[in-house]
Backbone as ProteinMPNN parsed JSONL, in Angstrom:
{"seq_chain_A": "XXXXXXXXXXXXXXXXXXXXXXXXXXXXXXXXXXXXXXXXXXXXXXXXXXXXXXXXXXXXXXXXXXXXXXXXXXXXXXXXXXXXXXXXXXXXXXXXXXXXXXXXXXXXXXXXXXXXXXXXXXXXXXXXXXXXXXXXXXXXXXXXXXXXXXXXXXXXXXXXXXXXXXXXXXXXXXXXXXXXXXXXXXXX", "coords_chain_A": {"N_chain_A": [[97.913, 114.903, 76.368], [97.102, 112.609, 75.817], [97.045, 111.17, 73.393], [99.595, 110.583, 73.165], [99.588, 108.868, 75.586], [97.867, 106.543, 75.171], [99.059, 105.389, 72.501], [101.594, 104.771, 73.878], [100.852, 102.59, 75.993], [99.588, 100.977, 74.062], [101.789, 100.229, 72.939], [103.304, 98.991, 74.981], [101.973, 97.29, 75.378], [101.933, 95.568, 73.201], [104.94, 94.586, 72.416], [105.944, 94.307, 75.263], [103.983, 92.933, 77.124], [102.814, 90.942, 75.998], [104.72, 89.336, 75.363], [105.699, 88.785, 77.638], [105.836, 86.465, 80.384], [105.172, 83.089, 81.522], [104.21, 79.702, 81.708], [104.055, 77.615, 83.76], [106.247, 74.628, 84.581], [104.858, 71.943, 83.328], [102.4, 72.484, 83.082], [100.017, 72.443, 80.835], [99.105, 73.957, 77.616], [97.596, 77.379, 77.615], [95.075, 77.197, 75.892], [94.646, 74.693, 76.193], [94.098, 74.966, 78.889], [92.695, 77.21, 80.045], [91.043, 77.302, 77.84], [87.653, 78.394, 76.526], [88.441, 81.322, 78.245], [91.054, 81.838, 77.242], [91.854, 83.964, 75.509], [90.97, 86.538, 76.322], [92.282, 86.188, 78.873], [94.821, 86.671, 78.571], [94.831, 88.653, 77.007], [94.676, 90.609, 78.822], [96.383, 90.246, 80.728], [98.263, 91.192, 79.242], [97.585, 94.269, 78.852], [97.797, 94.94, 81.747], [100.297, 94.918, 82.44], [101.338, 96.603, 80.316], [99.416, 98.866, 81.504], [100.618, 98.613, 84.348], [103.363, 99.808, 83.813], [103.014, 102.523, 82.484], [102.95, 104.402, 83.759], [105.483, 104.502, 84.916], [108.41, 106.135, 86.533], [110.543, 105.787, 84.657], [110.401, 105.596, 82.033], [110.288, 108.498, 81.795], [112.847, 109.448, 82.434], [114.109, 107.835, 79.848], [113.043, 109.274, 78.291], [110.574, 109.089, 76.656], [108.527, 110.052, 77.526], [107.566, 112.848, 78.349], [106.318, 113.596, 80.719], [104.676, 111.793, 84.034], [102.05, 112.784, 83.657], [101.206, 111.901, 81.296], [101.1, 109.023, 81.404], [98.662, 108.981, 83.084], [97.048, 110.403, 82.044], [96.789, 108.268, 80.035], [95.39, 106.449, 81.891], [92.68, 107.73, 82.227], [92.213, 106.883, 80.442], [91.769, 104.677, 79.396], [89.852, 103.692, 81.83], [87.629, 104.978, 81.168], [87.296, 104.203, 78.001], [87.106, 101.541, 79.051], [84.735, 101.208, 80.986], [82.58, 102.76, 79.805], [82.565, 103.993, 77.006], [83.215, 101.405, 74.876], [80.981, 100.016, 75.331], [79.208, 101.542, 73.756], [79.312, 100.069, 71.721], [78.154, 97.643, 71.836], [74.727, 96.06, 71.828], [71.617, 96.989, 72.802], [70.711, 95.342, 75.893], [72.491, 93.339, 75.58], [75.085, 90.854, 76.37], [78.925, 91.539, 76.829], [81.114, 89.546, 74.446], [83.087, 89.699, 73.021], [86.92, 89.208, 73.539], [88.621, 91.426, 73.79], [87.275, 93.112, 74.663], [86.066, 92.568, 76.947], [88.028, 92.456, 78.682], [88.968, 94.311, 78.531], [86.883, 95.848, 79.875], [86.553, 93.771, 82.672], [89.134, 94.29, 83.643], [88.741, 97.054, 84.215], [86.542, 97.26, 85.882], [87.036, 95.581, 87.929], [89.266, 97.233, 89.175], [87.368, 99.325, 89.425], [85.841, 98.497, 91.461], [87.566, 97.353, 93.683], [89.391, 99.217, 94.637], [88.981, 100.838, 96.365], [88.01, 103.564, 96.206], [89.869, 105.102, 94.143], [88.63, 105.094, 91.759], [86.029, 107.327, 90.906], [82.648, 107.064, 90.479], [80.747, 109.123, 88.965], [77.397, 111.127, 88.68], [75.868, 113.706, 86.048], [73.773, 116.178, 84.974], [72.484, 114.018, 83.921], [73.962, 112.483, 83.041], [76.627, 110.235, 83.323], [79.767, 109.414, 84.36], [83.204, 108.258, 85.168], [85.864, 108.633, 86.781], [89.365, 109.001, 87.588], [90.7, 109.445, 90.77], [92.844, 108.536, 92.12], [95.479, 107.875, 91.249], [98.531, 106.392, 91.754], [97.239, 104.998, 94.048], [95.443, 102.998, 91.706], [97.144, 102.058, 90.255], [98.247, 100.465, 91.711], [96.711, 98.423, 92.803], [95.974, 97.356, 90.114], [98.753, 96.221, 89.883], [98.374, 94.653, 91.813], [95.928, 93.036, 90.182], [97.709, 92.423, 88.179], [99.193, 90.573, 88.603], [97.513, 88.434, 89.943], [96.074, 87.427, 87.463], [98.464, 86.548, 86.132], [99.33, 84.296, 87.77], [97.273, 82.428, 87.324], [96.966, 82.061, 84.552], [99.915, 81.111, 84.313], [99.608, 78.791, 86.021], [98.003, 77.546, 85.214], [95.121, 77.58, 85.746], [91.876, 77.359, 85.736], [89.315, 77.609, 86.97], [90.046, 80.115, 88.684], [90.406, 81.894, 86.83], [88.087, 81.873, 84.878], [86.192, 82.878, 86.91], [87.085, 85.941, 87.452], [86.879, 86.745, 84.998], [84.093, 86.249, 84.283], [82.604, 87.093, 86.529], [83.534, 90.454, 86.406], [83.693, 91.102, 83.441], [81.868, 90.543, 82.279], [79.144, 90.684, 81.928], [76.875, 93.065, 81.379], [76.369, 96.405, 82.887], [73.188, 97.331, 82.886], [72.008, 100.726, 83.311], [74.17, 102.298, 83.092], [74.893, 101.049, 80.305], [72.553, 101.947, 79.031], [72.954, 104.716, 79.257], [75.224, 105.514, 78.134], [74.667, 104.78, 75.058], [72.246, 106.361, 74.779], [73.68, 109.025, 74.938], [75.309, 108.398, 72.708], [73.863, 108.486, 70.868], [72.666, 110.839, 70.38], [75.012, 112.473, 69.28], [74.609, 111.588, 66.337]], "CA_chain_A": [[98.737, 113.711, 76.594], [95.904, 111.069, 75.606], [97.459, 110.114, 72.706], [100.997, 109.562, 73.32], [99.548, 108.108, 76.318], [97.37, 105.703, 74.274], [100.42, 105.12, 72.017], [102.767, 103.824, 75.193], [99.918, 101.732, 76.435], [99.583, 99.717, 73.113], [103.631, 99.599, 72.397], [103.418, 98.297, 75.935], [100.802, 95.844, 75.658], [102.109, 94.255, 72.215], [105.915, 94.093, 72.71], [106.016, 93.235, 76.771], [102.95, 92.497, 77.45], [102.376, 89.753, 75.022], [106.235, 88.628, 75.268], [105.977, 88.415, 79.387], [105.216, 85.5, 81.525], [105.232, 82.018, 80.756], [103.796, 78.47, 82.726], [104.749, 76.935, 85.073], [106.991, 73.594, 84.4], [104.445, 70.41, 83.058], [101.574, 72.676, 82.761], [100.064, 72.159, 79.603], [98.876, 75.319, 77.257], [96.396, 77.787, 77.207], [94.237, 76.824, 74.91], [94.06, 73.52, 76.896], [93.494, 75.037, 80.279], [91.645, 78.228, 80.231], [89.732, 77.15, 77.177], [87.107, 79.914, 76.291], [89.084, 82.371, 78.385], [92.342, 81.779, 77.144], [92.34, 84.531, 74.885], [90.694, 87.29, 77.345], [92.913, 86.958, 80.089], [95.923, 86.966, 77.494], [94.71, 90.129, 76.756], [94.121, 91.613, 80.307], [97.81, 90.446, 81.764], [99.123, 92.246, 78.291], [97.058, 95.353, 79.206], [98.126, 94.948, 82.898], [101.831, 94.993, 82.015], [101.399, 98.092, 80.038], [98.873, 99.841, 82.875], [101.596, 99.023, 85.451], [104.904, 100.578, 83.671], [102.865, 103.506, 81.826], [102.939, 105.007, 85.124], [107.283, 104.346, 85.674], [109.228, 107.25, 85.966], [111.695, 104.995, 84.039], [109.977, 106.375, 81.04], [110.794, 109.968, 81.617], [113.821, 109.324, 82.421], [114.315, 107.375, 79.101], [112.793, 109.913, 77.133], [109.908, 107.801, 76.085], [107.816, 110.64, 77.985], [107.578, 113.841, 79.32], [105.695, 113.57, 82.382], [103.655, 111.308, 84.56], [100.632, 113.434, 83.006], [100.944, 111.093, 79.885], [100.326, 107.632, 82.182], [97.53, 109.53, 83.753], [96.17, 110.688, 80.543], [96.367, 106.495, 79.931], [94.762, 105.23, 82.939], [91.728, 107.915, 82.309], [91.253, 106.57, 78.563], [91.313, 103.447, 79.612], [88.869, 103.224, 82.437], [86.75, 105.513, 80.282], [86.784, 103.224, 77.401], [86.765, 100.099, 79.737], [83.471, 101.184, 81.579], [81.826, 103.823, 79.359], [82.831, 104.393, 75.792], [83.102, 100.605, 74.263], [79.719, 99.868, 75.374], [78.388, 101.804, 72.106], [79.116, 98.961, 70.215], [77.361, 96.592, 71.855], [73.752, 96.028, 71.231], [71.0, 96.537, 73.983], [70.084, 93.65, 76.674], [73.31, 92.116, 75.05], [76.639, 90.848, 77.444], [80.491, 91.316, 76.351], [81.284, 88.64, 73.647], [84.291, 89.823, 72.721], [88.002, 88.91, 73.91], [89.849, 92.381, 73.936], [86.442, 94.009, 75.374], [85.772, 91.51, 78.17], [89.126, 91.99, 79.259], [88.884, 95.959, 79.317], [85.937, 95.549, 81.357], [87.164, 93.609, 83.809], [89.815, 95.558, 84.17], [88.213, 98.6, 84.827], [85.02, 96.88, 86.896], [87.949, 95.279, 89.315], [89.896, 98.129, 89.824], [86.056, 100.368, 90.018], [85.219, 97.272, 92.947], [88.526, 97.178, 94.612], [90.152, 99.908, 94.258], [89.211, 101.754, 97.742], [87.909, 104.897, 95.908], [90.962, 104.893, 93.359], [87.813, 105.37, 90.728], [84.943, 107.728, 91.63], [81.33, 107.532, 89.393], [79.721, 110.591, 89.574], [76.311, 111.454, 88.22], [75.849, 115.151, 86.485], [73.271, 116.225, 84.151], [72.224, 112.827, 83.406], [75.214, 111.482, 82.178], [77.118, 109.18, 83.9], [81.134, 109.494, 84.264], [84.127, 108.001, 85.252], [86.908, 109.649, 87.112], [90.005, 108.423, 88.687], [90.989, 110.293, 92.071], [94.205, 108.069, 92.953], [96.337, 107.326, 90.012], [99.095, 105.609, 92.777], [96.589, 103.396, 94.654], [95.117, 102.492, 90.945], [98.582, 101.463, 89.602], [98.958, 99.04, 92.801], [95.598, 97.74, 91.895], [96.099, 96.998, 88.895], [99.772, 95.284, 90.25], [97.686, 93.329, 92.434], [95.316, 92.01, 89.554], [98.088, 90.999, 87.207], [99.807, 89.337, 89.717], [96.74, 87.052, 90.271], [96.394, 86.913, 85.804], [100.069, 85.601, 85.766], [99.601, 83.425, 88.461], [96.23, 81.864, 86.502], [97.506, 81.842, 83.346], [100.858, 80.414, 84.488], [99.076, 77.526, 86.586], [96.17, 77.198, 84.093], [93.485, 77.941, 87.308], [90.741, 77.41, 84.838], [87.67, 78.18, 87.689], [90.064, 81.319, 88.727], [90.123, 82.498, 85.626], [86.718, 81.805, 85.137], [85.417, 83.61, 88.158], [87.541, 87.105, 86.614], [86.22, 87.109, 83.637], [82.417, 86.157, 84.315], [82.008, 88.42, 87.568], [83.866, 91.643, 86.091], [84.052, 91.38, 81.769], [80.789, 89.958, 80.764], [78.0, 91.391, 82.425], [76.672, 94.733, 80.962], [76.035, 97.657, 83.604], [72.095, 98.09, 82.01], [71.864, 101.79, 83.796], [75.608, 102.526, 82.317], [75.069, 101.009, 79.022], [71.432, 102.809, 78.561], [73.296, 106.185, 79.243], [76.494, 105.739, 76.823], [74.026, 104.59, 74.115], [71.482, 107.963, 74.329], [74.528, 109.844, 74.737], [76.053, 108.22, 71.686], [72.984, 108.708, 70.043], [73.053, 112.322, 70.391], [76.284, 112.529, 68.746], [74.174, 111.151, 65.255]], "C_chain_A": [[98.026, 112.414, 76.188], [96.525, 110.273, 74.327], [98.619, 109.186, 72.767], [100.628, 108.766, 74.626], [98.81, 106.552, 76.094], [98.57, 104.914, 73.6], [101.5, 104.031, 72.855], [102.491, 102.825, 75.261], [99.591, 100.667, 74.824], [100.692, 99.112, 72.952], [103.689, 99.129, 73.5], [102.901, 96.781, 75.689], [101.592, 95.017, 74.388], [103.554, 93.91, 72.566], [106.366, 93.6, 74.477], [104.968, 92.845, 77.487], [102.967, 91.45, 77.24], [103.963, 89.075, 75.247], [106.591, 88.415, 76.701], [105.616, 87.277, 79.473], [105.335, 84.288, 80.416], [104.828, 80.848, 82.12], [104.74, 77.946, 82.953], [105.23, 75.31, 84.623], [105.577, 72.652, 84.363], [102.646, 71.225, 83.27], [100.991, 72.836, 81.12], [99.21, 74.101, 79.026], [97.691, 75.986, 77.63], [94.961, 77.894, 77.244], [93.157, 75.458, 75.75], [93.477, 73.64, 78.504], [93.09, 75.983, 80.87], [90.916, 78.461, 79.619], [89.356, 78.421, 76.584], [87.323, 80.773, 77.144], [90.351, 82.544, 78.694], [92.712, 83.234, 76.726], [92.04, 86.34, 75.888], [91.36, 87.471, 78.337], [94.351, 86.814, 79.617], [95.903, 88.548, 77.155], [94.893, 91.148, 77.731], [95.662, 91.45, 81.101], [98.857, 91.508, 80.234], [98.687, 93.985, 78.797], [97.388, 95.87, 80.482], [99.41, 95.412, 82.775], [101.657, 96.849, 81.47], [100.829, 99.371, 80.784], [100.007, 100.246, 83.779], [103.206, 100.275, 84.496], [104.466, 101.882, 82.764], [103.249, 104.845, 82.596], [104.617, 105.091, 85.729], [107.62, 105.172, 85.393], [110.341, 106.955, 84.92], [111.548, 105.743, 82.445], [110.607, 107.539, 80.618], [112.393, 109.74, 81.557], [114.6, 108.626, 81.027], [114.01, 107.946, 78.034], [111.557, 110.081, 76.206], [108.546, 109.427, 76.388], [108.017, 111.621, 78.635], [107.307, 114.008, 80.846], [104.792, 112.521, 83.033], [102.058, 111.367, 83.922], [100.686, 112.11, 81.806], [100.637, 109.488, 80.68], [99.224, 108.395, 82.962], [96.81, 109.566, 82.749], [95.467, 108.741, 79.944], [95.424, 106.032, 80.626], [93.742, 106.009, 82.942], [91.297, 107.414, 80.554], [91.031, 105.201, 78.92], [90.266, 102.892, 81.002], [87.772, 103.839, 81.593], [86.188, 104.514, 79.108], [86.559, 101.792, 78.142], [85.27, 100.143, 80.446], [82.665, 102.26, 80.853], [81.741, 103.409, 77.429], [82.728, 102.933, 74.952], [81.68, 99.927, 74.378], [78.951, 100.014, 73.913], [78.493, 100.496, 71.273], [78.609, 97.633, 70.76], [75.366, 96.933, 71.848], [72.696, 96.132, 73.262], [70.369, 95.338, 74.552], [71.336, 92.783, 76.375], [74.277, 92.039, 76.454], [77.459, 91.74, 76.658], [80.677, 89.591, 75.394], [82.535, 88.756, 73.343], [85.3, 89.702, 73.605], [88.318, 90.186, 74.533], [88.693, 93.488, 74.688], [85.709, 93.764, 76.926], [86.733, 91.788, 78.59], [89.642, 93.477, 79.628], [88.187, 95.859, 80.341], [85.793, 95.15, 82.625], [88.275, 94.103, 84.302], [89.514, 96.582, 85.409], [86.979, 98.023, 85.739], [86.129, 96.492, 87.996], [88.409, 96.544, 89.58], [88.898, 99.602, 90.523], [85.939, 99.439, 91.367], [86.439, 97.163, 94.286], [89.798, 98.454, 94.79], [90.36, 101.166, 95.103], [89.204, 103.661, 97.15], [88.957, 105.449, 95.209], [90.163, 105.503, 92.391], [86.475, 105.478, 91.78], [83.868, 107.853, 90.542], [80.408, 108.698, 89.998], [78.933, 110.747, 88.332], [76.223, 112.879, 87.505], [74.985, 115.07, 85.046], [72.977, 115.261, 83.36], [73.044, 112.107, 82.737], [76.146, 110.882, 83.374], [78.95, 109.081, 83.82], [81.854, 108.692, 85.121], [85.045, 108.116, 86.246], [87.841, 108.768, 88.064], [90.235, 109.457, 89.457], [92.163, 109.621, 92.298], [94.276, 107.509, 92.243], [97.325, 106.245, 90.769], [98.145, 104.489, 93.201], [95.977, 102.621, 93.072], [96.263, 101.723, 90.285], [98.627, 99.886, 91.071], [97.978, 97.96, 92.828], [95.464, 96.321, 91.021], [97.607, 96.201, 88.488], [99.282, 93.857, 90.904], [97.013, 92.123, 91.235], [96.54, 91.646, 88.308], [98.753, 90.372, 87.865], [99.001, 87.987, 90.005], [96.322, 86.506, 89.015], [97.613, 86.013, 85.703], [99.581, 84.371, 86.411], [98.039, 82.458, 87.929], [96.464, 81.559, 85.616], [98.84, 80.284, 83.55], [100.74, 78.8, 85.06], [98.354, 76.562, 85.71], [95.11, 76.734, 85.385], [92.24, 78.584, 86.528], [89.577, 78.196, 85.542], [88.56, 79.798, 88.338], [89.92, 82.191, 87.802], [88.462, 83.361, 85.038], [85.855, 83.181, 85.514], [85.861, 85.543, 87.51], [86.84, 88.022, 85.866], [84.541, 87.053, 83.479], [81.805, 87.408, 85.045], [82.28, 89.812, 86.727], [83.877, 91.902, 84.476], [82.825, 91.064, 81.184], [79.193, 90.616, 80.477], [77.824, 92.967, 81.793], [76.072, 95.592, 82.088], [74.587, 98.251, 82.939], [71.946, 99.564, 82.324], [72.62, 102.642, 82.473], [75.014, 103.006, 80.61], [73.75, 101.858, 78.321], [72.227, 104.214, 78.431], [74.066, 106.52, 78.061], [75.186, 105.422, 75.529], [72.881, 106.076, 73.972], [72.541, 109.001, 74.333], [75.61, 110.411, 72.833], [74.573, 108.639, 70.584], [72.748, 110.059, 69.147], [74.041, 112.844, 69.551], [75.885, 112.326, 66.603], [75.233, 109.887, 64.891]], "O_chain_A": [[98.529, 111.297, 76.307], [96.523, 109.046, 74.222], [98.794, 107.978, 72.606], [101.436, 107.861, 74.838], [99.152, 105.566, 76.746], [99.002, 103.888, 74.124], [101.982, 102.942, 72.543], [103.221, 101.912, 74.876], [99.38, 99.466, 74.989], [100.845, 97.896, 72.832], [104.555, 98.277, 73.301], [103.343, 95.637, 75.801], [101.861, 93.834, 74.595], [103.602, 92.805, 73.107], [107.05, 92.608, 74.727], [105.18, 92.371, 78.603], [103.136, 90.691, 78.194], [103.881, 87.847, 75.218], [107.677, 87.914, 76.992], [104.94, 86.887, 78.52], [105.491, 84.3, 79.195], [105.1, 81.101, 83.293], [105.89, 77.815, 82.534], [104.234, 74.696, 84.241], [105.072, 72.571, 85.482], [101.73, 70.471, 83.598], [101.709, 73.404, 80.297], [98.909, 75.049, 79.752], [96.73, 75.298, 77.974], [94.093, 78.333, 77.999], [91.953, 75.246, 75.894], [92.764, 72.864, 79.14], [93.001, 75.954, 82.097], [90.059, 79.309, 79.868], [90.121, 79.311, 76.213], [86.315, 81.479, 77.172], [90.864, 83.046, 79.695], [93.631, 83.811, 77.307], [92.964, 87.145, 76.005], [91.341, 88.561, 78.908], [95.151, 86.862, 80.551], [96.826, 89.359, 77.09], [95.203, 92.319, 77.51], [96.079, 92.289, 81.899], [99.828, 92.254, 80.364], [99.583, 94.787, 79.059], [97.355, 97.094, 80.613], [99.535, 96.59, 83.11], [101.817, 97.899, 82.091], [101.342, 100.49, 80.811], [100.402, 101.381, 84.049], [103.701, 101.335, 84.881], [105.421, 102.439, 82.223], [103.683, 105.924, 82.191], [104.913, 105.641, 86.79], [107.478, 105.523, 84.222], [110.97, 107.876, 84.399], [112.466, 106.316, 81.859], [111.243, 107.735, 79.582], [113.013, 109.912, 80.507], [115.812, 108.841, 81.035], [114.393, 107.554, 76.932], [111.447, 110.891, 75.285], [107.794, 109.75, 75.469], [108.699, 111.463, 79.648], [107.966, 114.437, 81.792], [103.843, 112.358, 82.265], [101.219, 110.481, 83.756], [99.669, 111.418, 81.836], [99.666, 108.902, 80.202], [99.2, 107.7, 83.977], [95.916, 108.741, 82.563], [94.369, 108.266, 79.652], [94.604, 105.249, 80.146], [93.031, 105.473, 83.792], [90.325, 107.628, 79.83], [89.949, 104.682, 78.646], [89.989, 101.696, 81.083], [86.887, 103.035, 81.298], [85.041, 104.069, 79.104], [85.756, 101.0, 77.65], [84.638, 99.087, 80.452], [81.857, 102.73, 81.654], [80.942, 102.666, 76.86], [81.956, 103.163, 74.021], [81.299, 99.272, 73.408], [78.379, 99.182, 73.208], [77.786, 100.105, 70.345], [78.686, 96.61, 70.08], [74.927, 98.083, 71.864], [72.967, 95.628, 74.352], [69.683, 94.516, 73.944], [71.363, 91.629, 76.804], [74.266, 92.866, 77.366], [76.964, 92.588, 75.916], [80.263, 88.571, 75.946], [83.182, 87.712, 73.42], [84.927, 90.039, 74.729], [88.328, 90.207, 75.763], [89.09, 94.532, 75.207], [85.084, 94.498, 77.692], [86.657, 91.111, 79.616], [90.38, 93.824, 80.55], [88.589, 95.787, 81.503], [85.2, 95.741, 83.529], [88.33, 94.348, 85.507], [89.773, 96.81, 86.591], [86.54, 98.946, 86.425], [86.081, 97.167, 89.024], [87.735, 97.063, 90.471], [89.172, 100.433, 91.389], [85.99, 100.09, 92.41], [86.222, 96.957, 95.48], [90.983, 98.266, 95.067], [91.171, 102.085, 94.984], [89.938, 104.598, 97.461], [89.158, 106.583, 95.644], [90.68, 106.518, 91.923], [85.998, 104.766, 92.663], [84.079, 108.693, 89.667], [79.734, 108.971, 90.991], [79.402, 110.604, 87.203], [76.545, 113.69, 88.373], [75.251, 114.261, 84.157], [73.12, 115.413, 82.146], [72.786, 111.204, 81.941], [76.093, 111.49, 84.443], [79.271, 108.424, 82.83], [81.148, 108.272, 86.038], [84.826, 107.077, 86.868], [87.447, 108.052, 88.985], [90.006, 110.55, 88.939], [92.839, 110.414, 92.953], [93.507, 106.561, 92.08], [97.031, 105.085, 90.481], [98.219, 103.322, 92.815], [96.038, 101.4, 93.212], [95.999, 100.63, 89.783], [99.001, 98.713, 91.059], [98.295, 96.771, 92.868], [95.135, 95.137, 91.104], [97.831, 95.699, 87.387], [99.551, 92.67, 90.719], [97.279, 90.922, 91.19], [96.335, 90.692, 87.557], [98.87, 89.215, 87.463], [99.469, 86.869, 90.223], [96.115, 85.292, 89.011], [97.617, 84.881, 85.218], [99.397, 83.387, 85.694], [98.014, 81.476, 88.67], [96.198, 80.362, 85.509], [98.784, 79.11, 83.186], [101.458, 77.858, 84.726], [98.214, 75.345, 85.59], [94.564, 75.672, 85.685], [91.757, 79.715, 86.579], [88.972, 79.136, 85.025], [87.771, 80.729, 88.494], [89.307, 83.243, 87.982], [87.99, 84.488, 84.886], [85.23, 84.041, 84.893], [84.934, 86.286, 87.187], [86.429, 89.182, 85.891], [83.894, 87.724, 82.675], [81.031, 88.287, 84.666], [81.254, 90.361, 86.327], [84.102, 93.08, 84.199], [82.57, 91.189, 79.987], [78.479, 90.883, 79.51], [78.697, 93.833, 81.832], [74.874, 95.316, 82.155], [74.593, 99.397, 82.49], [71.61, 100.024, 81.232], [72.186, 103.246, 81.492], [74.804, 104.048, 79.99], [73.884, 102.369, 77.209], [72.057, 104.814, 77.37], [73.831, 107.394, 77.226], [74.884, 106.547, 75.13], [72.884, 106.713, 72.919], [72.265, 109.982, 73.644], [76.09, 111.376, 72.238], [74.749, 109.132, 69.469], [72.674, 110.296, 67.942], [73.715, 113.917, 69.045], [76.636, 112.775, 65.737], [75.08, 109.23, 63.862]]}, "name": "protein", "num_of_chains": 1, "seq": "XXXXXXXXXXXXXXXXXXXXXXXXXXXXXXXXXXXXXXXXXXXXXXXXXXXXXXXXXXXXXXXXXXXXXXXXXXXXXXXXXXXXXXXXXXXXXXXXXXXXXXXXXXXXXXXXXXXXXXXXXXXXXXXXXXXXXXXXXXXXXXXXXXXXXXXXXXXXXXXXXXXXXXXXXXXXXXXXXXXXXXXXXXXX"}
């Protein structure tokens, strides 16, 4: 299911993701009031949008999808690549620099931090994994944080914003990112 669940999760993110939400009456844009993380948490309420409804039975029912299994299949590629797998391409000792990778990250670091055991890291043979355990409480999560994206965006709550994106998208996991990198190494 990983791909068509992949698949959903982008046709989500670009057509209602990106075409949701809008400010609030005499707030000015963006650009002008989340600055350098306009484009990051643009990205993260598009990604949010598509997290929350990958998971709607509305889907099945529409055809769109066979089963639940295919938003499951989603929400383990995407904490996977949000806390594991995009790492490789950053450099050691480095942060997050990037928009659309800062904005996985926090993602997946909020919903690993708040998420009441929703996402479990487990240790095994020196590698370092992932795993969700509660697909449900992760979906409500992940309702909660775009609810507080919209409502940032929509305001332009520059220092909430801020706070988001610094605490959970920028910071590199050195343990983490040492592991995915000898792992990836391995791989040639």
């Amino acid at each position: 299911h990983g791909l068509q669940g992949y698949s959903l999760k982008v046709d989500m993110h670009e057509v209602i993701g990106h075409a949701s939400g809008q400010n609030e009456p005499g707030v000015a844009t963006l650009k002008e009031t989340l600055k350098n993380y306009a484009s990051a948490l643009e990205e993260a309420r598009a990604d949010l949008v598509a997290l929350y409804y990958v998971m709607d039975p509305k889907l099945m029912e529409l055809g769109v999808m066979e089963s639940l299994d295919v938003g499951k299949a989603s929400y383990d590629g995407y904490i996977r690549n949000g806390l594991l797998t995009q790492l490789a391409r950053i450099k050691p000792g480095a942060n997050i620099v990037q928009s659309h990778m800062k904005n996985r990250q926090m993602i997946s670091n909020y919903a690993l931090k708040h998420g009441e055991g929703a996402i479990e890291r487990i240790e095994k043979d020196g590698k370092i994994f992932f795993v969700v355990r509660d697909y449900d409480k992760l979906r409500k999560v992940w309702a909660e944080l775009l609810k507080e994206v919209q409502r940032i965006k929509s305001q332009g709550d520059f220092e909430a914003g801020k706070r988001l994106i610094e605490d959970y998208g920028v910071v590199v996991d050195r343990e983490v990112h040492a592991n995915v990198l000898e792992r990836y190494a391995q791989l040639g």
